[in-house]
Coordinates of C-alpha atoms in Angstrom, one line a residue:
M1 CA 0.0 0.0 0.0
T2 CA 1.2 3.5 -0.8
G3 CA 0.0 7.0 -0.1
L4 CA -1.6 8.4 3.1
C5 CA -1.3 6.0 6.1
A6 CA 0.3 3.4 3.8
N7 CA 1.4 1.1 6.6
F8 CA -1.0 2.5 9.2
L9 CA -4.5 2.0 10.5
S10 CA -6.3 4.6 12.6
S11 CA -7.1 3.7 16.2
P12 CA -10.1 5.0 18.1
N13 CA -8.1 7.8 19.7
G14 CA -6.9 9.1 16.4
Y15 CA -3.4 7.7 16.6
C16 CA -1.7 5.8 13.7
L17 CA -1.2 2.1 14.1
I18 CA 1.7 0.3 12.4
E19 CA 1.0 -3.3 11.3
T20 CA 3.9 -5.6 12.2
S21 CA 3.0 -9.2 11.3
S22 CA 0.6 -10.2 14.2
K23 CA 1.1 -7.2 16.5
V24 CA 0.1 -3.6 16.3
S25 CA 1.8 -0.7 18.1
T26 CA 0.8 3.0 18.6
T27 CA 2.9 5.8 17.2
T28 CA 2.5 9.5 16.8
K29 CA -0.8 11.3 16.2
N30 CA -2.0 10.9 12.6
A31 CA -4.1 13.0 10.2
P32 CA -7.5 11.8 9.1
L33 CA -7.5 9.2 6.3
I34 CA -9.1 11.7 4.0
P35 CA -8.2 15.2 5.2
V36 CA -10.9 17.8 4.5
T37 CA -9.4 21.2 3.5
K38 CA -12.8 23.0 3.5
D39 CA -16.3 22.0 4.6
F40 CA -19.0 24.6 3.9
K41 CA -22.7 24.9 3.0
L42 CA -24.2 27.3 0.4
K43 CA -27.3 29.3 1.3
N44 CA -29.4 26.9 -0.8
G45 CA -28.3 24.0 1.4
L46 CA -25.7 22.3 -0.7
R47 CA -22.9 21.0 1.5
V48 CA -19.5 20.9 -0.1
L49 CA -16.3 19.1 1.0
L50 CA -13.0 20.0 -0.5
S51 CA -9.9 17.9 -0.1
E52 CA -6.6 19.0 -1.7
D53 CA -4.4 16.2 -2.9
H54 CA -1.5 17.4 -5.1
T55 CA -0.1 13.9 -5.8
V56 CA -1.2 13.9 -9.4
P57 CA -2.8 16.7 -11.6
V58 CA -6.2 15.1 -11.5
T59 CA -9.4 16.2 -9.7
A60 CA -12.7 14.3 -9.1
V61 CA -16.2 15.7 -8.5
V62 CA -18.8 13.6 -6.8
I63 CA -22.4 14.6 -6.1
V64 CA -24.5 12.2 -4.0
Y65 CA -28.3 12.9 -3.9
D66 CA -30.3 11.6 -0.9
V67 CA -32.7 9.6 -3.1
G68 CA -32.9 5.9 -4.0
A69 CA -35.4 3.2 -4.4
R70 CA -36.5 3.6 -0.8
N71 CA -37.8 7.1 -1.6
E72 CA -40.2 5.8 -4.2
E73 CA -44.0 5.5 -3.8
K74 CA -46.0 2.4 -4.6
G75 CA -47.0 2.6 -8.2
H76 CA -43.9 4.6 -9.1
S77 CA -41.1 2.1 -8.6
G78 CA -38.0 2.6 -10.7
F79 CA -38.1 6.4 -10.7
A80 CA -34.7 6.8 -8.9
H81 CA -33.0 4.6 -11.5
L82 CA -34.9 6.3 -14.3
F83 CA -33.5 9.6 -13.2
E84 CA -30.0 8.3 -13.3
H85 CA -30.6 8.0 -17.1
M86 CA -32.6 11.2 -17.4
M87 CA -29.7 13.2 -16.0
F88 CA -27.8 12.6 -19.2
E89 CA -30.6 13.7 -21.5
G90 CA -29.6 17.3 -21.6
S91 CA -30.3 20.5 -19.8
E92 CA -30.7 24.2 -20.6
N93 CA -27.2 24.7 -22.0
V94 CA -26.2 21.1 -22.7
G95 CA -27.6 18.9 -25.5
K96 CA -28.6 15.2 -25.2
T97 CA -25.5 12.9 -24.7
E98 CA -23.2 15.9 -24.7
Y99 CA -22.2 15.3 -21.1
F100 CA -20.1 12.4 -22.3
K101 CA -18.8 14.3 -25.2
H102 CA -17.6 17.3 -23.2
I103 CA -15.9 15.2 -20.4
E104 CA -14.3 12.7 -22.7
S105 CA -13.0 15.4 -25.1
A106 CA -11.3 17.0 -22.1
G107 CA -9.6 13.7 -21.2
G108 CA -11.9 12.7 -18.4
S109 CA -14.4 10.1 -17.4
L110 CA -17.9 10.1 -15.8
N111 CA -20.6 7.8 -14.6
A112 CA -23.5 7.4 -12.2
S113 CA -25.2 4.7 -10.2
T114 CA -28.5 4.2 -8.3
H115 CA -28.8 2.3 -5.0
P116 CA -31.6 1.5 -2.6
D117 CA -30.7 4.6 -0.5
F118 CA -28.8 7.1 -2.7
T119 CA -27.8 8.1 -6.2
N120 CA -24.4 9.4 -7.2
Y121 CA -22.7 11.1 -10.1
Y122 CA -19.0 11.7 -10.7
E123 CA -16.5 13.2 -13.1
K124 CA -12.8 12.8 -13.1
L125 CA -10.7 15.2 -15.1
P126 CA -7.3 16.8 -15.5
S127 CA -7.3 19.5 -12.8
N128 CA -7.1 22.3 -15.3
Q129 CA -10.4 21.1 -16.8
I130 CA -12.4 20.6 -13.6
E131 CA -14.5 23.8 -14.0
L132 CA -16.2 22.0 -16.9
A133 CA -17.6 19.4 -14.5
L134 CA -19.0 22.0 -12.2
W135 CA -20.7 23.7 -15.1
L136 CA -22.2 20.5 -16.3
E137 CA -23.4 19.3 -12.9
S138 CA -24.9 22.7 -12.0
D139 CA -26.7 23.1 -15.3
R140 CA -28.6 19.8 -15.0
M141 CA -29.3 20.3 -11.3
R142 CA -30.9 23.7 -12.2
S143 CA -32.5 23.0 -15.6
L144 CA -32.8 19.3 -16.6
K145 CA -34.8 18.8 -19.7
I146 CA -37.8 16.8 -18.7
T147 CA -39.7 16.3 -21.8
E148 CA -42.1 13.6 -23.0
P149 CA -39.6 12.5 -25.8
N150 CA -36.7 12.3 -23.3
F151 CA -38.9 10.4 -20.8
Q152 CA -40.1 7.9 -23.4
N153 CA -36.6 7.4 -24.7
Q154 CA -35.1 6.6 -21.3
L155 CA -38.1 4.5 -20.4
E156 CA -37.2 2.2 -23.3
T157 CA -33.5 2.3 -22.3
V158 CA -34.4 1.2 -18.8
K159 CA -36.6 -1.6 -20.1
E160 CA -33.9 -2.9 -22.4
E161 CA -31.4 -2.7 -19.5
K162 CA -33.8 -4.8 -17.3
R163 CA -34.1 -7.4 -20.1
F164 CA -30.4 -7.6 -20.6
R165 CA -29.1 -7.5 -17.0
I166 CA -31.9 -9.3 -15.2
D167 CA -34.7 -11.0 -17.2
N168 CA -32.4 -12.8 -19.6
Q169 CA -29.6 -13.7 -17.2
P170 CA -29.5 -17.0 -15.3
Y171 CA -30.8 -16.6 -11.8
G172 CA -31.6 -12.9 -12.5
P173 CA -35.3 -12.8 -11.9
A174 CA -34.8 -15.0 -8.9
S175 CA -32.4 -12.5 -7.4
I176 CA -35.2 -9.9 -7.5
K177 CA -37.7 -12.3 -6.0
L178 CA -35.3 -13.0 -3.1
E179 CA -35.3 -9.3 -2.1
E180 CA -39.1 -9.3 -2.2
L181 CA -39.3 -12.4 -0.1
L182 CA -36.7 -11.4 2.5
F183 CA -38.1 -7.9 3.3
D184 CA -41.6 -7.3 4.6
N185 CA -41.7 -3.6 4.1
W186 CA -42.3 -2.6 0.4
T187 CA -39.9 0.3 0.8
N188 CA -37.1 -2.1 1.4
S189 CA -38.2 -5.0 -0.8
H190 CA -38.9 -3.6 -4.2
P191 CA -36.0 -3.6 -6.7
V192 CA -34.0 -0.6 -7.8
I193 CA -34.7 -1.4 -11.4
G194 CA -38.5 -1.0 -10.8
S195 CA -41.3 -2.5 -12.8
F196 CA -42.4 -1.8 -16.4
A197 CA -46.0 -1.4 -15.4
D198 CA -45.1 1.4 -12.9
L199 CA -42.9 3.3 -15.3
E200 CA -45.2 2.9 -18.3
G201 CA -48.2 4.1 -16.1
S202 CA -46.4 7.3 -15.1
S203 CA -46.9 10.7 -16.6
I204 CA -44.5 13.5 -17.4
K205 CA -46.1 15.3 -14.4
D206 CA -45.0 12.5 -12.1
V207 CA -41.5 12.7 -13.5
R208 CA -41.2 16.4 -13.0
K209 CA -42.5 16.1 -9.4
F210 CA -39.9 13.5 -8.6
F211 CA -37.1 15.7 -9.9
N212 CA -38.3 18.9 -8.2
T213 CA -38.6 17.0 -4.9
Y214 CA -35.2 15.2 -4.8
Y215 CA -32.8 16.9 -7.2
A216 CA -32.3 20.0 -5.2
P217 CA -29.1 21.4 -3.7
N218 CA -30.4 20.9 -0.1
N219 CA -30.9 17.2 -0.8
A220 CA -27.3 16.6 -1.9
V221 CA -23.6 16.6 -0.9
M222 CA -20.8 17.4 -3.2
A223 CA -17.2 16.3 -2.6
I224 CA -14.2 17.5 -4.7
V225 CA -10.8 15.8 -4.3
G226 CA -7.6 16.5 -6.1
D227 CA -5.0 18.9 -7.3
F228 CA -6.5 22.4 -6.8
D229 CA -6.5 25.4 -4.5
A230 CA -9.4 25.2 -2.0
N231 CA -10.0 28.9 -1.9
E232 CA -10.3 29.1 -5.7
M233 CA -12.4 26.0 -5.8
Q234 CA -14.9 27.4 -3.3
K235 CA -15.3 30.5 -5.5
L236 CA -16.0 28.3 -8.5
V237 CA -18.6 26.2 -6.6
E238 CA -20.3 29.4 -5.4
K239 CA -20.3 30.7 -9.0
Y240 CA -22.0 27.7 -10.5
F241 CA -24.2 26.4 -7.7
S242 CA -25.2 29.3 -5.3
N243 CA -28.1 30.6 -7.4
I244 CA -29.8 27.2 -7.8
P245 CA -33.0 27.4 -5.6
S246 CA -33.5 25.0 -2.8
A247 CA -36.7 22.9 -2.4
V248 CA -38.9 21.8 0.5
A249 CA -37.1 19.0 2.3
P250 CA -38.7 15.7 1.3
N251 CA -40.2 13.4 3.9
K252 CA -38.0 10.6 5.2
P253 CA -39.1 7.1 4.1
N254 CA -40.3 4.6 6.7
V255 CA -37.9 1.7 6.5
D256 CA -39.0 -0.1 9.6
E257 CA -38.7 -3.8 9.2
P258 CA -40.3 -6.4 11.5
K259 CA -38.2 -9.1 13.1
Q260 CA -38.6 -12.3 11.2
T261 CA -39.8 -15.2 13.4
K262 CA -40.5 -17.9 10.9
E263 CA -38.3 -19.4 8.1
K264 CA -39.4 -18.4 4.6
Y265 CA -39.0 -20.7 1.6
L266 CA -39.8 -20.4 -2.1
K267 CA -39.0 -22.6 -5.1
L268 CA -38.8 -21.1 -8.6
S269 CA -38.0 -22.4 -12.1
D270 CA -35.6 -20.5 -14.4
Q271 CA -35.6 -20.9 -18.2
H272 CA -32.0 -19.6 -18.5
A273 CA -30.4 -21.6 -15.6
K274 CA -28.3 -24.7 -16.5
A275 CA -27.9 -26.0 -12.9
P276 CA -29.9 -25.8 -9.7
A277 CA -28.9 -23.0 -7.3
F278 CA -30.2 -21.3 -4.1
W279 CA -29.9 -18.3 -1.9
V280 CA -30.0 -18.3 1.9
A281 CA -30.5 -14.8 3.3
W282 CA -31.0 -13.1 6.6
K283 CA -32.0 -9.5 7.6
A284 CA -28.9 -7.7 8.7
P285 CA -27.8 -4.6 10.6
A286 CA -27.7 -1.2 8.9
K287 CA -24.5 0.6 8.2
R288 CA -22.6 1.6 11.3
E289 CA -24.9 -0.3 13.8
P290 CA -22.9 -2.1 16.5
D291 CA -22.9 -5.5 14.8
Y292 CA -22.2 -4.1 11.4
Y293 CA -18.4 -4.4 11.7
A294 CA -18.3 -8.0 12.9
L295 CA -20.7 -9.0 10.1
G296 CA -18.4 -7.4 7.6
V297 CA -15.5 -9.5 8.9
I298 CA -17.8 -12.6 8.7
E299 CA -18.4 -11.9 5.1
K300 CA -14.6 -12.1 4.4
L301 CA -14.2 -15.2 6.5
L302 CA -16.9 -17.0 4.6
S303 CA -16.3 -15.9 1.0
A304 CA -13.2 -13.8 0.3
G305 CA -11.0 -15.7 -2.1
D306 CA -10.0 -19.4 -2.5
S307 CA -8.9 -19.7 1.1
S308 CA -12.3 -18.7 2.5
R309 CA -14.3 -21.1 4.5
L310 CA -17.1 -21.7 2.0
Y311 CA -14.8 -22.2 -0.9
Q312 CA -12.6 -24.6 1.0
R313 CA -15.5 -26.6 2.4
M314 CA -18.0 -26.7 -0.5
I315 CA -15.9 -26.4 -3.7
K316 CA -12.6 -27.9 -2.7
G317 CA -13.6 -30.2 0.2
D318 CA -17.1 -31.6 -0.2
K319 CA -17.0 -30.8 -4.0
N320 CA -20.8 -30.3 -4.1
A321 CA -20.9 -26.7 -5.4
L322 CA -19.8 -25.1 -8.6
R323 CA -19.8 -21.6 -7.0
V324 CA -20.5 -20.1 -3.6
D325 CA -20.5 -16.4 -2.6
A326 CA -21.5 -14.5 0.5
G327 CA -22.5 -10.8 0.3
Y328 CA -23.5 -8.1 2.7
D329 CA -26.0 -5.7 1.1
E330 CA -25.2 -2.7 3.3
R331 CA -27.8 0.1 3.5
R332 CA -28.7 2.9 5.9
G333 CA -31.7 1.0 6.9
P334 CA -32.4 -2.7 7.2
S335 CA -29.9 -4.6 5.2
A336 CA -29.3 -8.2 4.0
F337 CA -26.7 -10.9 4.3
E338 CA -27.0 -13.3 1.4
I339 CA -25.2 -16.6 0.4
F340 CA -25.6 -17.9 -3.1
A341 CA -24.5 -21.3 -4.3
I342 CA -24.7 -23.2 -7.6
V343 CA -25.1 -26.9 -7.2
K344 CA -22.8 -29.4 -9.0
P345 CA -24.6 -31.8 -11.3
D346 CA -23.9 -34.9 -9.1
S347 CA -25.1 -33.2 -5.9
T348 CA -28.4 -31.7 -4.5
P349 CA -29.3 -28.4 -2.9
E350 CA -30.0 -30.2 0.4
K351 CA -26.4 -31.6 0.4
V352 CA -24.9 -28.2 -0.4
R353 CA -27.0 -26.5 2.3
A354 CA -25.9 -29.1 4.8
S355 CA -22.3 -28.1 4.1
L356 CA -23.1 -24.4 4.3
F357 CA -25.0 -24.6 7.6
S358 CA -22.2 -26.7 9.0
E359 CA -19.8 -23.9 8.4
I360 CA -22.3 -21.4 9.9
E361 CA -22.5 -23.5 13.1
K362 CA -18.7 -23.5 13.3
L363 CA -18.8 -19.7 13.3
K364 CA -21.2 -19.8 16.2
N365 CA -19.5 -22.5 18.3
E366 CA -15.7 -22.3 17.5
P367 CA -13.7 -19.1 18.1
V368 CA -11.9 -18.0 14.9
S369 CA -8.1 -18.1 15.2
E370 CA -6.2 -14.9 15.5
Q371 CA -4.5 -15.6 12.2
E372 CA -7.7 -16.1 10.2
L373 CA -9.3 -13.1 11.9
E374 CA -6.3 -10.9 10.9
K375 CA -6.5 -12.2 7.3
A376 CA -10.2 -11.2 7.1
K377 CA -9.4 -7.7 8.5
N378 CA -6.5 -7.3 6.0
Q379 CA -8.9 -8.1 3.2
I380 CA -11.2 -5.3 4.4
F381 CA -8.3 -2.9 4.5
R382 CA -7.1 -4.0 1.1
D383 CA -10.4 -2.9 -0.3
L384 CA -9.8 0.4 1.3
F385 CA -6.1 1.0 0.4
A386 CA -5.2 -1.2 -2.6
S387 CA -4.9 0.8 -5.8
G388 CA -7.1 -1.6 -7.8
S389 CA -10.1 -1.3 -5.4
Y390 CA -13.1 0.8 -6.5
S391 CA -13.2 2.7 -3.2
S392 CA -9.4 2.9 -2.8
L393 CA -8.0 5.8 -0.9
Q394 CA -5.4 6.0 -3.6
R395 CA -8.1 7.2 -6.1
S396 CA -9.5 10.7 -6.1
I397 CA -13.0 9.3 -7.0
G398 CA -12.8 6.7 -4.2
K399 CA -12.0 9.4 -1.6
A400 CA -14.6 11.9 -2.9
E401 CA -17.3 9.2 -2.8
L402 CA -16.5 8.2 0.7
L403 CA -16.5 11.8 1.9
A404 CA -19.8 12.6 0.2
E405 CA -21.5 9.4 1.5
Y406 CA -20.4 9.8 5.1
A407 CA -21.4 13.5 5.1
L408 CA -24.8 12.7 3.5
F409 CA -25.6 9.6 5.5
F410 CA -24.3 10.5 8.9
G411 CA -23.4 14.2 8.8
N412 CA -19.7 13.5 9.5
P413 CA -17.1 13.0 6.8
Y414 CA -14.5 11.8 9.3
L415 CA -16.4 8.7 10.4
L416 CA -14.3 6.6 8.1
D417 CA -11.5 6.7 10.7
K418 CA -13.8 5.4 13.4
D419 CA -15.0 2.6 11.1
V420 CA -11.5 1.4 10.4
A421 CA -10.9 1.4 14.1
A422 CA -14.1 -0.5 14.7
Y423 CA -13.1 -3.2 12.2
M424 CA -9.8 -3.5 14.0
A425 CA -11.5 -4.0 17.3
V426 CA -13.6 -7.0 16.2
Q427 CA -12.7 -10.0 18.4
P428 CA -13.4 -13.8 18.0
A429 CA -16.1 -13.5 20.7
D430 CA -17.8 -10.8 18.5
I431 CA -17.8 -13.2 15.5
Q432 CA -19.5 -15.9 17.6
R433 CA -22.1 -13.5 19.2
V434 CA -23.1 -11.9 15.9
A435 CA -23.3 -15.3 14.1
R436 CA -25.6 -16.6 16.8
S437 CA -27.7 -13.5 16.7
I438 CA -28.2 -13.2 12.9
F439 CA -27.8 -16.7 11.4
T440 CA -30.9 -18.3 13.0
K441 CA -33.2 -20.9 11.4
E442 CA -36.3 -18.8 12.1
G443 CA -34.7 -15.7 10.6
S444 CA -33.6 -17.4 7.4
T445 CA -35.0 -17.0 3.9
I446 CA -34.3 -19.8 1.4
L447 CA -34.9 -19.5 -2.4
D448 CA -34.4 -22.6 -4.5
V449 CA -33.9 -22.1 -8.3
Y450 CA -34.3 -25.0 -10.7
P451 CA -33.7 -25.2 -14.5
E452 CA -37.1 -25.0 -16.2
T453 CA -38.3 -28.3 -17.5
K454 CA -38.7 -28.2 -21.3

């Protein structure tokens, strides 16, 4: 690892910790993992975080809007994802698809993504071109072109995306059904992609209302990281964003989820599947809840790489699975911990699940070794520090996204340091306690998928 805190991990008291094989020692006081040079809010409510980093002549701009699938109303699912597409359809001074043309012609890159609880947009450019990104983002925040042709065009794009990424992929429709089965509150259970019926049944008036409600400066956080002067950057931000009007703050969604007291089970056929497969899932803690950190470590113990427990047991040992993955779907509200397995032709889902549940019981009853625990923690830190990781602190975009998300979700961009310390503090007893609490039979949801019989 290179860069800030290359061989260090922040401790709860803000000191830097040096990793030395199996022991950790405290050294001198260390700066935050992502230093914030300026943190200010415009009169219209837009919060802005600036972090100077003169390592390379590159700057990234990230805007995170506090809107995701959980903000949608019944009958209007898919709006958050639709607007990710609509935001590239042009604005008062920018033509359709010209966002890509402008950024790429200046040597940059851009993209966006929609999640259950937020939507983000980013641009990464040579630092002397970063004003272009501010102009583009401010123009569409202020004056997005919401027209019937643009709406219908992007509606067809979203429908085609759903067909390609979900409907016609093996186990794709079942993955959507799992979410609907696991969660009891529609706010949490409906998919980000939405439904064709809801989108086709919506009017241009509905679309404008959604934009005016959620795409306002007081419902967003912007983070800028890279090679710039913070004082000059603040002036540019004020120039482009200060005259955008704020909106009435939207209502917060109700994401309350009842505790599951009875095992759920569903069996589906899949016309694209070539082998039987299944999910086992449990409701899980939200981001930054006390058990969140231990469960993050458990995910690595079970499924990170060929040395993980599930790979060693089910693929290499019992040889009854073709693939097995564990994933923690982390949200600000009720979340999900899911395990997915594809069954070998000479085995059965029941045999594979027996191997899986055996490993779950080991987590509950046998303390993990210090060596294996350290390996799992190192895998978490690798995601944070390795240059190839999406959220790497060596990347300006990774740092900007983390700053914006922590500020939007929890009001504090420095919580990353506390989270790193919390992962370090996880002990074998925590692994056992959290495994016993979450991985219960009555709290489990099982979805079996079988190839469709011709």
